[in-house]
Phi, psi and omega in degrees: 000119182255137157223132173210170174229116178269071175266093191242181174282131169305161195070040163276148200213118184228137151266135168226171184202163177234113161334129181280196159308306196285313185310307196311309179290020197240152182263029177234143156189155196238143167250355174189151169184151205185170165234139168253135174245097192274119175284171185322321171275018194283109171221168171219130164231142187217126167283333182203120181225129181292064199164143178275145181241126182251123171245124191241128171267127202252317166207159200082238159178146167242176176240136174232126163227146169203144175055054165059022171249124152260137178237155165226146207244118200269197174267127202073036190212126173244176178200146198236101172238154188257118205261009186261006171255139161325136175209161163230163168212149187203191179265126167297133212270308186295337166255003184048011143251157168208116174249130188220155160276135151222162180214146166247134204222172185181184193121151174298330171320318190284346180293347179258004188236021179281313202278349190274294192260353163259029198311128178040036157073026198237109183315107155243157196280125174229152212283152189235167164250116187296319185306303176322285191289338178292323189290345194258300185302311158339283157337287189324281172330309179292321188272344197299304187325291197262106160273142167195158186297329164304301207296304184308309168334291179312315179306299208289332175291317180300293179307342191276298171312298167332297167285341166288319181277326201291313177300301199288299201287319173274347158318309156315328187261000177256022184320300180281021129287351172285294195298342177286319175297311197280352179279302187316315171330289183330298187270356168265004153274317183285343174248020181322337182250026180223176178286093184254096187310137172288359183286323176307317188288325192292308172315302162307304181276358199002064176247162177293150163308306189286336167295315178321291186273003163282324183295320186298287176327295186329311197259333181277311172100037168179161175290153165328301189284328169305334190273316188288348185294296168310316172311322188282315172288343167301302178297317155329311193292331201283297188282351163292314192246002175258327193220180170264007164306132196286165169301327183291302173298359195247306206290323207253339159297334191235033148102356179296137157284335186199161173322298184304318176313277190308338154251010150311314179305298181285350169277322163322304172274339166271325179092011169199169191264158190331312192287317174292319201284308204284336176299310195300304158344277185317330198282326183294316182292320163321307179281347181269340172272349164291332164289326210270328172309300194299313179255045165263179184312154169271132173300176176235097200242000000 
């Protein structure tokens, strides 16, 4: 369900586009975008739309609500929300105006950035750089209506620039928490083949369990256990390729309690069993040696 009151000034812009097959294959694409000079009674309430919505406030203030979180979006601030969850947004009555750029976007590239820009699925205001934000939004608006391979790439690049700049710019402002999480990750890297109680990581980070787990996934991209598991499997691959150690010996050396657990975890992450991985490594090595021999310089007899 969509309910809205389009209380906007003349000169506001609303562009729509149906992405081509080529556009859908890009990391990012845009289906709607515009700039609204919104007045006091501007508001929208929506249950679902199959896209993300990216705001940037130029003047005044907007109010965005989703998942029980309310954010006031001030000038120079951006916000990304996933429209697949009910949301509402409106002009802040205290200012009576909300001049803002907006764009409905999507694409495969969103999978890697959503956790950074919507941590724990909680919308948050992010500081933007006014000149660059306006420039990239203007690129989107300029190229949306004239569909071609070139303009499609320009739109995808502009969206990429906005999102990555926001991710980098706002990670710096959270640098203290990031350092604490990196310290915890370093501890895992040093003790990857040992049992590491979660309490040890919480003591390093000085955080509650829920906050630590959320930030660890945000900054490292996975859970502490899966991070440790990836280190163990990487080392196991090295042992399988470079040594004659048995699977049992490798399982023990890399911190697994039994061979079955090791084989299950290895197969899930490597896509094949430890023995098949070793045989594949031997085959690759032999093929490389053969290529080296056949490609060598000719001898003169």
